[in-house]
Short mmCIF file of C-alpha atoms in Angstrom, two decimals:
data_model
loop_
_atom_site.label_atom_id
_atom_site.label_comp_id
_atom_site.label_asym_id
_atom_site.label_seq_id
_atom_site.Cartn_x
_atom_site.Cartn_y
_atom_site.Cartn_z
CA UNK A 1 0.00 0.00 0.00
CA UNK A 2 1.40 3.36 -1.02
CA UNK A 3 1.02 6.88 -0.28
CA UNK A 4 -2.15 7.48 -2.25
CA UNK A 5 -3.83 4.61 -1.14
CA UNK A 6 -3.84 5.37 2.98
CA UNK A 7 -4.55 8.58 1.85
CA UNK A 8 -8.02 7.15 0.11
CA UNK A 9 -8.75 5.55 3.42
CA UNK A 10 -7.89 7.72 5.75
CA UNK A 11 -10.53 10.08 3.80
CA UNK A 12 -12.92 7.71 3.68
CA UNK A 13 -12.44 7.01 7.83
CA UNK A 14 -12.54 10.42 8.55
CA UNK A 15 -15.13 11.92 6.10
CA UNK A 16 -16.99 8.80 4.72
CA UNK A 17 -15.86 9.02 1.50
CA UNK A 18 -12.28 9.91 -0.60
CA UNK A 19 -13.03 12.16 -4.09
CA UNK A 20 -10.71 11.63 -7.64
CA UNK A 21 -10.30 13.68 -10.52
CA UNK A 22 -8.84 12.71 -13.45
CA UNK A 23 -8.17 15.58 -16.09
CA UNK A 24 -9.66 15.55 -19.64
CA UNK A 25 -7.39 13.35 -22.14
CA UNK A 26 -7.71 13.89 -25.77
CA UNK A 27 -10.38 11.69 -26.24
CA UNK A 28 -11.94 11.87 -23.19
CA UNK A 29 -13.74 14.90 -20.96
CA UNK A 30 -12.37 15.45 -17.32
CA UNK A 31 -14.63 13.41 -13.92
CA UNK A 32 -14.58 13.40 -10.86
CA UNK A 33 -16.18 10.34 -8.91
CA UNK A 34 -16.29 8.94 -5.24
CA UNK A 35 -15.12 5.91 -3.42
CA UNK A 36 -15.76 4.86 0.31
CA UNK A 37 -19.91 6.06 0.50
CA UNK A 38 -21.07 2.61 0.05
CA UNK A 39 -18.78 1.34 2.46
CA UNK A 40 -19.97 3.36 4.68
CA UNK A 41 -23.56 4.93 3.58
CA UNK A 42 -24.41 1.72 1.88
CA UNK A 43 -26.01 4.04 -0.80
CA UNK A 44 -24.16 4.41 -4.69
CA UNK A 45 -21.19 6.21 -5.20
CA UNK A 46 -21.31 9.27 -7.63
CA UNK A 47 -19.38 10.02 -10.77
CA UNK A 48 -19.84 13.34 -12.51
CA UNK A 49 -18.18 13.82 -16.19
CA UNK A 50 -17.81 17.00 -17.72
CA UNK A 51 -18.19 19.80 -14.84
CA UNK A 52 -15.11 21.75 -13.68
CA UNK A 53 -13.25 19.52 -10.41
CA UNK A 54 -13.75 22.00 -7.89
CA UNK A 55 -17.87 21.63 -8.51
CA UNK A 56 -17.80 18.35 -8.94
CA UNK A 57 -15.68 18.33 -5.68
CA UNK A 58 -18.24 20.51 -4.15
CA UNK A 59 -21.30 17.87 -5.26
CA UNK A 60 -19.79 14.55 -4.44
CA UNK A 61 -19.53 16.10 -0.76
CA UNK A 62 -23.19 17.44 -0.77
CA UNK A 63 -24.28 14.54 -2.35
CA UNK A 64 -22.57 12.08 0.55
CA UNK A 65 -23.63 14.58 3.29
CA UNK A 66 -27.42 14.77 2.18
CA UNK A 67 -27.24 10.70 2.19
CA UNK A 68 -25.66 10.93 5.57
CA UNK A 69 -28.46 13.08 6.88
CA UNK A 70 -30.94 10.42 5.63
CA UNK A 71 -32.24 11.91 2.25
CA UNK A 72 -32.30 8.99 -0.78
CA UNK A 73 -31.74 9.17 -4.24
CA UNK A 74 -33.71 7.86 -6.56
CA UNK A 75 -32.54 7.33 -10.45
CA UNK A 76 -34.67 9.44 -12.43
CA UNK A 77 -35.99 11.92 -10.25
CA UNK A 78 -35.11 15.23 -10.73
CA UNK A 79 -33.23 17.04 -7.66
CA UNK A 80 -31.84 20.86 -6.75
CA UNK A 81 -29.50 22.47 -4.85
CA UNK A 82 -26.44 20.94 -6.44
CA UNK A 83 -25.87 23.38 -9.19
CA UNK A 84 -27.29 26.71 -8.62
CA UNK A 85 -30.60 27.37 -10.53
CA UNK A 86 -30.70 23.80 -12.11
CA UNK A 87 -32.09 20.54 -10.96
CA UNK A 88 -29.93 17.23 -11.61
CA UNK A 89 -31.03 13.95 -12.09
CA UNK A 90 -29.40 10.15 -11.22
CA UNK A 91 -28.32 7.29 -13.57
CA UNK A 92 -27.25 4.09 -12.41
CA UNK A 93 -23.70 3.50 -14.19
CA UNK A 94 -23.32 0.30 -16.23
CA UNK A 95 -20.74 -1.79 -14.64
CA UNK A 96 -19.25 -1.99 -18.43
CA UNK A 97 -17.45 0.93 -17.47
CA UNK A 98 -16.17 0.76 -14.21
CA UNK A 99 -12.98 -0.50 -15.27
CA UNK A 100 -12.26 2.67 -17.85
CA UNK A 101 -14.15 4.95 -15.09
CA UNK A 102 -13.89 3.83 -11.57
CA UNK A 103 -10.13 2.02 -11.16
CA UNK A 104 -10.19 2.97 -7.72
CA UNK A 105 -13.57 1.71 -6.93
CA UNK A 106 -12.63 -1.22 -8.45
CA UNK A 107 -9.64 -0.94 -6.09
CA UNK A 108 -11.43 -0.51 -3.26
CA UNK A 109 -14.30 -2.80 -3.41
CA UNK A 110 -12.09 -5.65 -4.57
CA UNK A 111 -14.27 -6.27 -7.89
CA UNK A 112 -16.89 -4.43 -9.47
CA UNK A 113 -19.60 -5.55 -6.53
CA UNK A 114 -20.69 -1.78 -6.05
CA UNK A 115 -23.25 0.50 -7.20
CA UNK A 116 -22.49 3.84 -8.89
CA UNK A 117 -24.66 6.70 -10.22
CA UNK A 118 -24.20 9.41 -12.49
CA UNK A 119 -24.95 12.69 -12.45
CA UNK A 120 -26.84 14.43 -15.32
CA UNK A 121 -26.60 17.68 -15.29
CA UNK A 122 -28.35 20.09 -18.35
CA UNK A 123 -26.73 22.98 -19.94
CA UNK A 124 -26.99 26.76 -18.92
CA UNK A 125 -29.57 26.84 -21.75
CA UNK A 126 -31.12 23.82 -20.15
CA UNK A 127 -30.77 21.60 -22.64
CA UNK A 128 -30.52 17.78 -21.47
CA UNK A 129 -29.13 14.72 -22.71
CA UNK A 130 -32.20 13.46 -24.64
CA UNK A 131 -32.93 17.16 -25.96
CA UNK A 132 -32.91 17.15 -30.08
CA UNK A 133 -31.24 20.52 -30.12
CA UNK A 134 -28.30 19.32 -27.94
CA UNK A 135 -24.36 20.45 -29.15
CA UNK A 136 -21.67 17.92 -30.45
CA UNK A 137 -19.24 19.01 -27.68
CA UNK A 138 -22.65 18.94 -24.73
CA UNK A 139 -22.88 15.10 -26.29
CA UNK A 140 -18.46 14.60 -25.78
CA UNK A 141 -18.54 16.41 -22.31
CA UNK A 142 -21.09 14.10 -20.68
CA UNK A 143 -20.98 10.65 -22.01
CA UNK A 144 -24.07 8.43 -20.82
CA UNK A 145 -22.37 5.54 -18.87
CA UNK A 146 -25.96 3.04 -18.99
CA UNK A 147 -25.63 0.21 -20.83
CA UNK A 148 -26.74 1.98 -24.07
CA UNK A 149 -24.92 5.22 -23.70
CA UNK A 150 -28.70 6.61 -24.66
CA UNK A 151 -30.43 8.84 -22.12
CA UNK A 152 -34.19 8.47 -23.02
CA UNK A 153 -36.28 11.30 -22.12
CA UNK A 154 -36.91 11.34 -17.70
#
């Protein structure tokens, strides 16, 4: 065990959960995700792909501190006060990407016997996902990580 990895576990003892970012690659758009909250929240961990680290950051720890105060999160409902002036809604993550996504979950977890939910998050126009009118780099910047990589209409 190295450095990084008491580091991950220390965080998740002390603060119930440890947060990564990876940067954007070439072919790929920057996310952040969590490890440690169904360890110790028993509820799904959270990836977000796209946003800025520092809000992402920021959500993951609202996110793990709303479970901790009892709320639940249900995939497909619609939810605010994450981003300012926009609700978000839930996905549950296709374990077909955990290995390219989550390495540290993986880690973790010993395996991919976790649960994980995205984060979709609309625009500053409000566009979503399944919205016809939606950009080529809105589509790049937030990949859909179900099974089908198609968000139908929540």
């Amino acid at each position: 065990m190295d450095e990084r990895d008491r580091k991950a576990l220390e965080d998740i003892e002390k603060f119930g959960c440890h947060v990564l970012n990876v940067m954007e690659g070439e072919e790929q758009p920057c996310f952040s995700y969590s490890i440690g909250i169904e360890k110790t929240l028993n509820q799904p961990e959270l990836i977000i792909v796209g946003l800025k680290r520092e809000l992402s950051h920021s959500i993951i720890n609202n996110y793990r501190q709303r479970l901790a105060a009892g709320e639940v999160f249900i995939s497909g409902a619609f939810y605010s006060d994450f981003i300012e002036g926009f609700d978000v809604t839930f996905i549950e993550m296709d374990k077909k990407h955990y290995k390219e996504y989550l390495g540290w979950g993986l880690w973790l977890y010993s395996g991919n016997n976790f649960k994980t939910y995205q984060l979709i998050w609309p625009t500053t126009a409000g566009i979503w996902p399944w919205s016809e009118n939606k950009s080529e780099y809105y589509v790049w910047a937030q990949p859909i990580l179900n099974s089908s990589g198609v968000l139908e209409k929540i």
